Short mmCIF file of C-alpha atoms in Angstrom, two decimals:
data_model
loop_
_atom_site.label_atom_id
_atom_site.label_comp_id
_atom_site.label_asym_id
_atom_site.label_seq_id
_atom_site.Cartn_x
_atom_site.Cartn_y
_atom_site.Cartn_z
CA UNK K 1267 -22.13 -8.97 40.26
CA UNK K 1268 -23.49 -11.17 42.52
CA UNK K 1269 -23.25 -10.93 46.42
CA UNK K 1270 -24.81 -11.93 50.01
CA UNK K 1271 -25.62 -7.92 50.64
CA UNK K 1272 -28.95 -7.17 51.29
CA UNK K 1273 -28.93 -3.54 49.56
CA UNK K 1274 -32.12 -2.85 51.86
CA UNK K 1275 -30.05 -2.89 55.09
CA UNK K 1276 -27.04 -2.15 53.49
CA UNK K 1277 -25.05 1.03 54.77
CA UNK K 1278 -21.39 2.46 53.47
CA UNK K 1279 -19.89 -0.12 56.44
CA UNK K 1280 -21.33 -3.29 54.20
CA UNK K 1281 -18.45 -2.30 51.11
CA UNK K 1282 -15.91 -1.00 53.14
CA UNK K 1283 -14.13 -4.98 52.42
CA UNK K 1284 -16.08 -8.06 50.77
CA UNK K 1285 -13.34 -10.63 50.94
CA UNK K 1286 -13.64 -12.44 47.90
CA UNK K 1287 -13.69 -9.13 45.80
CA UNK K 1288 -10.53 -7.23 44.11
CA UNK K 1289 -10.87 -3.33 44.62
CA UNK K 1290 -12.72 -2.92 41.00
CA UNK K 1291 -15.18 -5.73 41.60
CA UNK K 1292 -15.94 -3.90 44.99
CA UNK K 1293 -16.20 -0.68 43.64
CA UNK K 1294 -18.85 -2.49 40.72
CA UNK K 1295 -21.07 -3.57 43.67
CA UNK K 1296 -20.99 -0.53 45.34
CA UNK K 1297 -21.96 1.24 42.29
CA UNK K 1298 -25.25 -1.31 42.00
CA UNK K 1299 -26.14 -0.50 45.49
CA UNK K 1300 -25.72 3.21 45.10
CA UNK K 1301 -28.01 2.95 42.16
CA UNK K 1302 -30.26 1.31 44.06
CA UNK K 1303 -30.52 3.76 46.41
CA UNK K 1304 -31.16 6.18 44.50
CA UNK K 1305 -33.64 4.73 42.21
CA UNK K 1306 -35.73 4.28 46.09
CA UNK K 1307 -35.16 7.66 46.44
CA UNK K 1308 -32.73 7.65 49.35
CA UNK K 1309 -30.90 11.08 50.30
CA UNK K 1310 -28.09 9.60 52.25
CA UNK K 1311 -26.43 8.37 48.53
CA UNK K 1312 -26.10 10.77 46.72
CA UNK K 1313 -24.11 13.97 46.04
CA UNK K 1314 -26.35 16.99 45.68
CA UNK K 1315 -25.02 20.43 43.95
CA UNK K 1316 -25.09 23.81 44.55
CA UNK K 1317 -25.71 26.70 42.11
CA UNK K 1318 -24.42 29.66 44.16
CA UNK K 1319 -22.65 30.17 47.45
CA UNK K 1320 -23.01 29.56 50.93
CA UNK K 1321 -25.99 31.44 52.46
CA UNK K 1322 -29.30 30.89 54.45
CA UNK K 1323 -30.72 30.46 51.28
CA UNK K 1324 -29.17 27.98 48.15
CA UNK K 1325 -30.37 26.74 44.86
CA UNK K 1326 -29.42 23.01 44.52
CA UNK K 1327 -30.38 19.76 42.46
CA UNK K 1328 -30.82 16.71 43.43
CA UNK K 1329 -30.92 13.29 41.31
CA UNK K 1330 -34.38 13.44 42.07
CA UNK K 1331 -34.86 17.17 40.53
CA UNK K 1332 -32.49 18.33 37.68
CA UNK K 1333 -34.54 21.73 38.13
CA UNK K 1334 -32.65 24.13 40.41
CA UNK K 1335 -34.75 24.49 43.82
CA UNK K 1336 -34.55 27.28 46.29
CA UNK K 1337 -34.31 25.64 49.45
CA UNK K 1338 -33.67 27.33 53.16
CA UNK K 1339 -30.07 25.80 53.54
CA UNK K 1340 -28.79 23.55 57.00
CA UNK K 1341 -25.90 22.40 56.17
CA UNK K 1342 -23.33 25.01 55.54
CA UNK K 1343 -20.56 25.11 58.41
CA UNK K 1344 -20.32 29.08 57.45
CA UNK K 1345 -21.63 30.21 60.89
CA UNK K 1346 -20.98 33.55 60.75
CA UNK K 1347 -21.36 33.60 56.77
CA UNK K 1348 -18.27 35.58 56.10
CA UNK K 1349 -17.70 33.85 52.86
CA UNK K 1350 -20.43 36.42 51.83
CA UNK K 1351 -18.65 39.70 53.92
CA UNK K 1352 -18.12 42.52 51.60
CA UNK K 1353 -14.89 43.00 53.62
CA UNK K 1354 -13.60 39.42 53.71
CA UNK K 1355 -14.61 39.12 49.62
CA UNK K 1356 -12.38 42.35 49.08
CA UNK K 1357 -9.16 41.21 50.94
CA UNK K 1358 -9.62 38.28 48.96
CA UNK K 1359 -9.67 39.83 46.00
CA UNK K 1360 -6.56 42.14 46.75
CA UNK K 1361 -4.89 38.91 47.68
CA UNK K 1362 -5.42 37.65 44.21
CA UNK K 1363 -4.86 40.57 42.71
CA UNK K 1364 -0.86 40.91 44.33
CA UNK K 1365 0.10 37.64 44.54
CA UNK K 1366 -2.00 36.09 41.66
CA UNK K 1367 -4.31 32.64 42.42
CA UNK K 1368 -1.61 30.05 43.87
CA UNK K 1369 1.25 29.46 46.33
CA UNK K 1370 3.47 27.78 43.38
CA UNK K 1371 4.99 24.87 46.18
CA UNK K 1372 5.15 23.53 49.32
CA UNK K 1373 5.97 26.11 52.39
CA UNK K 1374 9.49 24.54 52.64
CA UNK K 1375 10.37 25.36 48.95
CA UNK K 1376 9.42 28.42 47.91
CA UNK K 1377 5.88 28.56 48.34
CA UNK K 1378 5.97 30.33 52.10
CA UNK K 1379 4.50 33.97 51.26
CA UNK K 1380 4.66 37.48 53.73
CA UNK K 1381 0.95 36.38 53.59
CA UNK K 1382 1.27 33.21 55.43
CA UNK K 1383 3.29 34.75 57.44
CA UNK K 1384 1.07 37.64 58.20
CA UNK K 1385 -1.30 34.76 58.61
CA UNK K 1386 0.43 32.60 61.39
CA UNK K 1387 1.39 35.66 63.41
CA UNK K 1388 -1.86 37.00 63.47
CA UNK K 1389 -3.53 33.50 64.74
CA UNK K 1390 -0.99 33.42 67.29
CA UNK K 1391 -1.94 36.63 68.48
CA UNK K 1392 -5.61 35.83 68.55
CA UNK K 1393 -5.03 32.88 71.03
CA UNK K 1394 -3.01 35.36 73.22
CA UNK K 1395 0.71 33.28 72.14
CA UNK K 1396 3.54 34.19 71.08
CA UNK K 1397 4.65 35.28 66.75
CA UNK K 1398 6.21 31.86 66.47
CA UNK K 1399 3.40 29.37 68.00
CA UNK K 1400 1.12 28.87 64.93
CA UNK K 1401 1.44 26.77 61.44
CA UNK K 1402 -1.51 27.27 58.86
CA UNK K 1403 -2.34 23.90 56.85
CA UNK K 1404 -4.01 23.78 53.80
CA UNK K 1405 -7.09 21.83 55.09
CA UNK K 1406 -8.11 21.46 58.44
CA UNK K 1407 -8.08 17.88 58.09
CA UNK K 1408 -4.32 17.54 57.40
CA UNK K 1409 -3.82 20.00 60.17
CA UNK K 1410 -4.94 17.28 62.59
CA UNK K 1411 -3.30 14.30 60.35
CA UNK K 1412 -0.21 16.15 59.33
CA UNK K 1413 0.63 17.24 63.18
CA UNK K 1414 -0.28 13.69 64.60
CA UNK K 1415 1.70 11.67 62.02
CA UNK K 1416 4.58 13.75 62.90
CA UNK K 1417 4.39 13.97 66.63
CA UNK K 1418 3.23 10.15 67.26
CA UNK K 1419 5.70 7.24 66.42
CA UNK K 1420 5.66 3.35 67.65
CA UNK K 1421 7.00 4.56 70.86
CA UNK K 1422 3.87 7.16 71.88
CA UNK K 1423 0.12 6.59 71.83
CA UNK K 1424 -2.67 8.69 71.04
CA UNK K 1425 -5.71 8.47 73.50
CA UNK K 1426 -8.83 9.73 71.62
CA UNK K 1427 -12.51 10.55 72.46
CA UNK K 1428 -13.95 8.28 70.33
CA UNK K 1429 -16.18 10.76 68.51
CA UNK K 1430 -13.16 13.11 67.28
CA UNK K 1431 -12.86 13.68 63.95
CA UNK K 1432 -11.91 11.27 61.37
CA UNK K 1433 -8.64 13.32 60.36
CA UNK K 1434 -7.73 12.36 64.12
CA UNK K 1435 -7.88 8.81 63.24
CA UNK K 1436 -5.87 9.15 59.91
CA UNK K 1437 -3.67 11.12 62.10
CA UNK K 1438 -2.91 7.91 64.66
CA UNK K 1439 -2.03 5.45 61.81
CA UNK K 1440 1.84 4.91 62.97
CA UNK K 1441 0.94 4.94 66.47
CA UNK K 1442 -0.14 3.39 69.44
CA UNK K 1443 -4.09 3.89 69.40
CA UNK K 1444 -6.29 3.74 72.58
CA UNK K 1445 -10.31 4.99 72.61
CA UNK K 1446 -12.01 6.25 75.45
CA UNK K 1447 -16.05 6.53 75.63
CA UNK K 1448 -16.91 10.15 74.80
CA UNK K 1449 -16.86 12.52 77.29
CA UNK K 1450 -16.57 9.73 80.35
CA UNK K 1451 -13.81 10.47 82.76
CA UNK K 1452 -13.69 7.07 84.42
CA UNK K 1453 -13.28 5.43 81.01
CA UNK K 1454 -9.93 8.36 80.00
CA UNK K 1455 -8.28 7.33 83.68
CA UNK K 1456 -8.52 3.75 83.12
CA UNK K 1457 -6.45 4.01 79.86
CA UNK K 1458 -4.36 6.81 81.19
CA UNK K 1459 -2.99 4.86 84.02
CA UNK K 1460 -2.58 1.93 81.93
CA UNK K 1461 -0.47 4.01 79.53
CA UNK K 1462 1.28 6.43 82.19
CA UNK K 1463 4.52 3.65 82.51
CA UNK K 1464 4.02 1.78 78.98
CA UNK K 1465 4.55 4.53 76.27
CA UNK K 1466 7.07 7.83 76.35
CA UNK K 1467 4.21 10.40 74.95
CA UNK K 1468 0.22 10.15 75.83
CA UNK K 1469 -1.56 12.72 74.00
CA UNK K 1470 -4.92 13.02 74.68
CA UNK K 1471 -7.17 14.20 71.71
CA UNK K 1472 -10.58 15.39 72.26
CA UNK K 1473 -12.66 17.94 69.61
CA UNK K 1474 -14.33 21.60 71.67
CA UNK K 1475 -17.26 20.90 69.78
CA UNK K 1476 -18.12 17.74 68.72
CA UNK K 1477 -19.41 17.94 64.93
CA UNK K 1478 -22.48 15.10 64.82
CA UNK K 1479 -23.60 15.81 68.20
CA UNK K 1480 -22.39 19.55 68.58
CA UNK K 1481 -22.14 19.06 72.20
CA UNK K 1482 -19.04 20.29 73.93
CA UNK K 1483 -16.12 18.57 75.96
CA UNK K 1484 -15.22 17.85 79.36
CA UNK K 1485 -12.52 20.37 78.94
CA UNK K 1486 -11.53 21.31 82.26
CA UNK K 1487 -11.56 17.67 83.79
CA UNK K 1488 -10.08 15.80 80.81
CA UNK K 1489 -7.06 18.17 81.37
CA UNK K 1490 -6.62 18.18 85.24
CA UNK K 1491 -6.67 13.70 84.59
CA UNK K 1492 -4.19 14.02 81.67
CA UNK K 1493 -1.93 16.40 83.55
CA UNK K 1494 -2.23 14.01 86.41
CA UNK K 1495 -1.25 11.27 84.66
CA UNK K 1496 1.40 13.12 82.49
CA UNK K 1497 0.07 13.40 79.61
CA UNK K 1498 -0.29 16.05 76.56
CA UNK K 1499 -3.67 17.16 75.60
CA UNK K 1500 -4.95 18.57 71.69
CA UNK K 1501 -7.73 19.84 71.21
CA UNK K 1502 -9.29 20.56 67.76
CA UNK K 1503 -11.71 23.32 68.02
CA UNK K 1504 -13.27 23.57 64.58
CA UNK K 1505 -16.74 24.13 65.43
CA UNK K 1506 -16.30 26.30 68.12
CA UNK K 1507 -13.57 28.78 67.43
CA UNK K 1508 -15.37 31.93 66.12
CA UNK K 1509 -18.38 31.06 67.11
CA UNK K 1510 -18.72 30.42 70.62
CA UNK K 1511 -17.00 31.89 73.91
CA UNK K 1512 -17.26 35.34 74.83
CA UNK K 1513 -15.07 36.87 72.37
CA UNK K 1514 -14.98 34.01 69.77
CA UNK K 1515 -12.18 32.35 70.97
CA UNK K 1516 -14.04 28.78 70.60
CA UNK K 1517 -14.82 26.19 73.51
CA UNK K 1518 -11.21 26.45 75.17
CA UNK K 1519 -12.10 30.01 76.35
CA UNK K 1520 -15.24 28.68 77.51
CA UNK K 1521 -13.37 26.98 80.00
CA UNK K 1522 -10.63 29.58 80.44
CA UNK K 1523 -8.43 27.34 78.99
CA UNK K 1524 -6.37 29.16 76.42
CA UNK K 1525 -2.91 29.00 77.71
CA UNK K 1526 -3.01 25.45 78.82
CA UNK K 1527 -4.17 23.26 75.87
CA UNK K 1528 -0.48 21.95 74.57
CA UNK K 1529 -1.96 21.86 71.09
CA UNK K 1530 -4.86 23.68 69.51
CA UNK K 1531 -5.82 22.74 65.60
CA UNK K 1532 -8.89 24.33 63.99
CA UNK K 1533 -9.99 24.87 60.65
CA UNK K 1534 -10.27 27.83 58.41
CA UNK K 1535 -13.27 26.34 56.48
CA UNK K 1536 -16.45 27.32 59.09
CA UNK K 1537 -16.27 30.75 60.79
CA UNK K 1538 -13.26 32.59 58.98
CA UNK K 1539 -14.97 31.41 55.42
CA UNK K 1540 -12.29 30.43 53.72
CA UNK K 1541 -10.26 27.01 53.76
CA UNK K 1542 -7.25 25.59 55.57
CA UNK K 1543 -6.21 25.05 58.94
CA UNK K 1544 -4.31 25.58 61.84
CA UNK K 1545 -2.05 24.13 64.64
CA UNK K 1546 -1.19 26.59 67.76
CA UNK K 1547 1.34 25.24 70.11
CA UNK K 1548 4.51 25.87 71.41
CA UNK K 1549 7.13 27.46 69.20
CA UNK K 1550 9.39 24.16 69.39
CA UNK K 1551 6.57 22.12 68.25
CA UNK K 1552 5.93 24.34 65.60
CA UNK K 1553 9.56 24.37 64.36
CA UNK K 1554 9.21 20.65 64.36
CA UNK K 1555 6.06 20.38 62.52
CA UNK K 1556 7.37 22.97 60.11
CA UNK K 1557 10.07 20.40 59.33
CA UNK K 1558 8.75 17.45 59.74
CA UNK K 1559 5.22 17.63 58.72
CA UNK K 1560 4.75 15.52 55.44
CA UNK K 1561 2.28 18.12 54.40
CA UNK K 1562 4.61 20.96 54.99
CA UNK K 1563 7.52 19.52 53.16
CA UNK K 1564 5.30 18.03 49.83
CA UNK K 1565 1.70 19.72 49.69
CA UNK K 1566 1.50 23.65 48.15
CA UNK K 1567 -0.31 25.78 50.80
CA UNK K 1568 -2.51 28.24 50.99
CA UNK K 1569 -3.65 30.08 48.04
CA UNK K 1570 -3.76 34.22 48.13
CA UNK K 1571 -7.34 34.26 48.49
CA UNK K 1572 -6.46 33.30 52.55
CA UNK K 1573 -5.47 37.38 52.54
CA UNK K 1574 -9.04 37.30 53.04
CA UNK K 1575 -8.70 35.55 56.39
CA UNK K 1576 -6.70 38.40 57.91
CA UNK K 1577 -9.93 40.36 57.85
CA UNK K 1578 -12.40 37.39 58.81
CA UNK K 1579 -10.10 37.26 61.75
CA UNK K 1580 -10.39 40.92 62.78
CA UNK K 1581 -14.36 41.03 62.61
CA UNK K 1582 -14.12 38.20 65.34
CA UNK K 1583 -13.09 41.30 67.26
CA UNK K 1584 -14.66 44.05 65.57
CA UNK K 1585 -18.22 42.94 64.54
CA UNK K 1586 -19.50 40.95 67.08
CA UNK K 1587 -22.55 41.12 66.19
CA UNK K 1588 -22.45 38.04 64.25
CA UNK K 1589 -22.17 36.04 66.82
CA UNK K 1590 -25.19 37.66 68.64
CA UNK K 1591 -27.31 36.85 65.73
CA UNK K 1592 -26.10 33.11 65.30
CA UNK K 1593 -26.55 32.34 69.51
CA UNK K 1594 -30.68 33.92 68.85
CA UNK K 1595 -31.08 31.33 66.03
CA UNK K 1596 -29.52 28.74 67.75
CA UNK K 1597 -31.99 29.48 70.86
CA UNK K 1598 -34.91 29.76 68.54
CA UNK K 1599 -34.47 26.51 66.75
CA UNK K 1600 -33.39 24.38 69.27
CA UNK K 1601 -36.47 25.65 71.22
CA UNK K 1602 -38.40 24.71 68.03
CA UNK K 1603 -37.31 21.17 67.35
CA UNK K 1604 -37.81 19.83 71.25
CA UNK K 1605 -41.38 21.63 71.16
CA UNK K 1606 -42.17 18.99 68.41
CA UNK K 1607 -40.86 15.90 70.21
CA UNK K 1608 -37.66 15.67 68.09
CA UNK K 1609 -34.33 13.93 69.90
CA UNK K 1610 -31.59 17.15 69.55
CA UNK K 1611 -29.18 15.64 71.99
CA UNK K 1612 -26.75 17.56 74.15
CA UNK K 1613 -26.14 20.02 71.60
CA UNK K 1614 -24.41 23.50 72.77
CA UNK K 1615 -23.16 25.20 69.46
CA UNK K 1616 -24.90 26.16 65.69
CA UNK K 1617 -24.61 21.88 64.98
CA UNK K 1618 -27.91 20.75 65.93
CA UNK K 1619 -28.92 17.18 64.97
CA UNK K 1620 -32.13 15.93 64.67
CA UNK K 1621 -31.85 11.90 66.04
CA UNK K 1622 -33.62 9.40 64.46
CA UNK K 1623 -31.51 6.39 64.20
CA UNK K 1624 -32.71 4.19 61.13
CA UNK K 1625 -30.61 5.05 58.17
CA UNK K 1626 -32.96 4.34 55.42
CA UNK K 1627 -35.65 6.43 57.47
CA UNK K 1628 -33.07 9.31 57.82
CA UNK K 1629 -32.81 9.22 53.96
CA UNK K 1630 -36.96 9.41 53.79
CA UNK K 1631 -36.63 12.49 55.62
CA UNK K 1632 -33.62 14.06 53.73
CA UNK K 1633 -35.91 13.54 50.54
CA UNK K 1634 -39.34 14.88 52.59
CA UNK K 1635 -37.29 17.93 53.73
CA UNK K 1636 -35.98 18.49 50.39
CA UNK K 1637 -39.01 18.48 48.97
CA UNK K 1638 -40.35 20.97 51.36
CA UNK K 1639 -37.88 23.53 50.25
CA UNK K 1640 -35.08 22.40 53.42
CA UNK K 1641 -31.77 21.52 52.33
CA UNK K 1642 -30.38 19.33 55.33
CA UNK K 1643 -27.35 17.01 55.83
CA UNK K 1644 -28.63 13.38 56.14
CA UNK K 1645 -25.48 11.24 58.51
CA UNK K 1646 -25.23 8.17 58.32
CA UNK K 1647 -22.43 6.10 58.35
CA UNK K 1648 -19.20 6.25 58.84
CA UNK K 1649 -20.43 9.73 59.86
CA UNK K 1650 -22.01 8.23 62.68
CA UNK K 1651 -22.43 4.96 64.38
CA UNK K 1652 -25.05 2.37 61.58
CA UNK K 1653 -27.59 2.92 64.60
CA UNK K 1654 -27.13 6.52 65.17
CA UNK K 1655 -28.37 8.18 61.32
CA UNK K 1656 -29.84 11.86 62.07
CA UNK K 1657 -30.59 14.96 59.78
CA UNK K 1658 -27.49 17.49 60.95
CA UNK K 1659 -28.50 21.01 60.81
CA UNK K 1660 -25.94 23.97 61.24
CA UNK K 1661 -27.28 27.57 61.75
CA UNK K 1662 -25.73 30.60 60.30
CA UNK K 1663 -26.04 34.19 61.72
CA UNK K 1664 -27.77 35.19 58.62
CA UNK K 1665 -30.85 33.20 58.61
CA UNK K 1666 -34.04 35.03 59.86
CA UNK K 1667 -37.24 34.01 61.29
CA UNK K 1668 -38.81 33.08 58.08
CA UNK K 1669 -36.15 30.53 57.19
CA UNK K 1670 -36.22 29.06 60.45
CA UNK K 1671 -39.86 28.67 60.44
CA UNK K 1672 -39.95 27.38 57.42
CA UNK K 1673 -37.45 24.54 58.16
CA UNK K 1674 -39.92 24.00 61.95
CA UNK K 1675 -42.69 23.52 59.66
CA UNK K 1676 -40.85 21.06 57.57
CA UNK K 1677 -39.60 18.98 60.39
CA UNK K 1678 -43.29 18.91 61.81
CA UNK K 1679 -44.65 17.43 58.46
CA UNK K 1680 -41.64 15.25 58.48
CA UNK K 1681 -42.65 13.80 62.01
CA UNK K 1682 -45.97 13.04 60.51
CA UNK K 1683 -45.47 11.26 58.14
CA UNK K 1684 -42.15 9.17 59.61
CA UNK K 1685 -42.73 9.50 63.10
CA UNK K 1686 -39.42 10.30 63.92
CA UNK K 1687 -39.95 12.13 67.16
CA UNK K 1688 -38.61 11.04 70.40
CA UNK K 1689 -42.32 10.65 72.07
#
């Protein structure tokens, strides 16, 4: 089918609409271009598969390779890697083994277990709050989506760091929707005092650790100005909860912020190992969200194999350890990747990204590593902006030396042969 795309500058943005097209003859172009992507041998387009679990190390294919290839793996959010913890595997199993593999409904109906239960009160307790002040979600993304769509009607508005996650954005869909430029304070006051008279609830939404960039928030001054202005801040902490902060407790203990945050989300995806999510607020928000959550009314929840997050959530506490190992790789590599000229950003957490800006170069590189034995994420949009493409790397506490090494070495022949660095 016939169109004015140029597939060679072409990104995801270019099919998001073509006006003239119905939704199947949109869907047939996008399948030519994504063909033709991969037939150039672009990284960015195409799904790649794993043949075991998450770990430093993975065996994937690719459409170029059919052949399973061990490959040092980047882009597994399991920080800690407790999806491979004897102890976490055999809670999980016991789970199963009581309750059998599924919830059977939605929390409302029937499908509310002692587990979840168990569950809510003991992520409560690990942000120092009270039995009653935490909902689990099935994903982390409807934990953000869910809880907006609830809380946020025609009357309210949502004031978002425009790099949150896209569940925040979902989320904001039958609200009032304002964007501030990430991280700037003068930008958040500006739409805060244009907002403080004009809608009943302003709830500021801002991630701990941002997820392309993995650089942290202005925590502590984007509350004092939303306070001032009297407002609500949420802040999902996804990337940071479990792995950084003294004793795990994500970005908001960073600050010393963990009873003043109105509403915490997080997932239960990267450092517990598992899946889900989480809301932590007051207990009258949670009562309402229990009720009036979409998701908590018409989704099943969690299966029995979250018993296994009880014990992911005590080795925050008991086996530190982990996050030891995880801050020395981040140190190592980050120290690594600016010694070669590469563009790393602000990072401050396990994401590190690796800048480079031209999508269809960032896809060259995805294939290069790749070929080197480096399974990394290529982003490019609507990950990021069309101009902002990078190869995302996340660290896990269980890679050593040699895998890190490896993946240096990789980004060095990378450089020369795309030039990529920053000098």
């Amino acid at each position: 089918m016939k169109t004015n795309i140029n597939f060679q500058k072409a990104s995801f943005k270019d099919f998001e609409n073509i006006p003239d097209l119905n939704a199947f003859q949109r869907a047939e172009v996008f399948q030519e271009f994504t063909n033709y992507m991969e037939e150039n041998g672009q990284m960015n387009f195409r799904f790649m598969t794993s043949k075991n679990g998450c770990g430093p190390e993975m065996w994937v294919t690719s459409p170029f390779n059919k052949t399973p290839k061990k490959c040092v793996s980047l882009v597994s959010n399991d920080y800690l890697n407790f999806t491979q913890h004897p102890a976490v595997k055999l809670a999980a199993i016991q789970g199963i083994e009581k309750y059998g593999t599924g919830a059977g409904a939605s929390p409302l109906i029937g499908g509310h277990h002692d587990y979840h239960e168990m569950l809510q009160t003991k992520i409560a307790s690990f942000f120092g709050r009270s039995p009653d002040s935490a909902l689990v979600f099935t994903t982390g993304y409807t934990s953000n989506s869910a809880t907006l769509l609830a809380l946020l009607k025609k009357e309210d508005v949502a004031i978002l760091d425009m790099s949150v996650h896209a569940s925040v954005y979902e989320g904001c869909k039958e609200t009032n929707l304002k964007m501030f430029l990430h991280n700037d304070l003068e930008s958040l006051e500006r739409i805060l005092r244009e907002a403080h008279e004009k809608f009943r609830t302003r709830l500021v939404v801002i991630d701990g650790v941002y997820s392309q960039d993995g650089d942290l928030a202005k925590m502590e001054d984007i509350l004092n100005l939303t306070k001032r202005y009297g407002g609500f801040l949420m802040v999902d902490d996804a990337h940071g909860i479990g792995v950084i902060g003294k004793n795990g407790r994500g970005a908001i203990e960073i600050f010393n912020l963990l009873d003043k945050i109105d509403i915490i989300s997080g997932t239960l995806s990267k450092a517990f190992g598992h899946i889900g999510g989480f809301v932590v607020s007051s207990p009258e928000i949670i009562n309402f969200l229990k009720f009036q959550s979409r998701q908590q009314v018409f989704s099943s929840t969690s299966t029995p194999a979250a018993a296994g997050l009880l014990k992911a959530l005590d080795l925050i506490d008991e086996e530190p350890k982990w996050r030891t190992m995880l801050a020395d790789n981040i140190e190592y590599f980050k120290k690594g990747l600016t010694d070669l000229g590469l563009n790393v950003g602000n990072t401050e957490s396990a994401i590190i990204p690796v800048k480079i800006g031209d999508a269809h170069k960032t896809g060259d590189a995805g294939r290069l590593l790749l070929e080197a034995g480096i399974y990394a994420n290529t982003i490019v949009y609507p990950g990021v902006a069309r101009k902002n493409a990078r190869i995302r790397t996340s660290l896990m506490a269980t890679h050593n030396r040699e895998h890190l090494d490896k993946a240096l070495n990789a980004f060095e022949y990378v450089n020369q042969k795309l030039h990529i660095s920053s000098n």
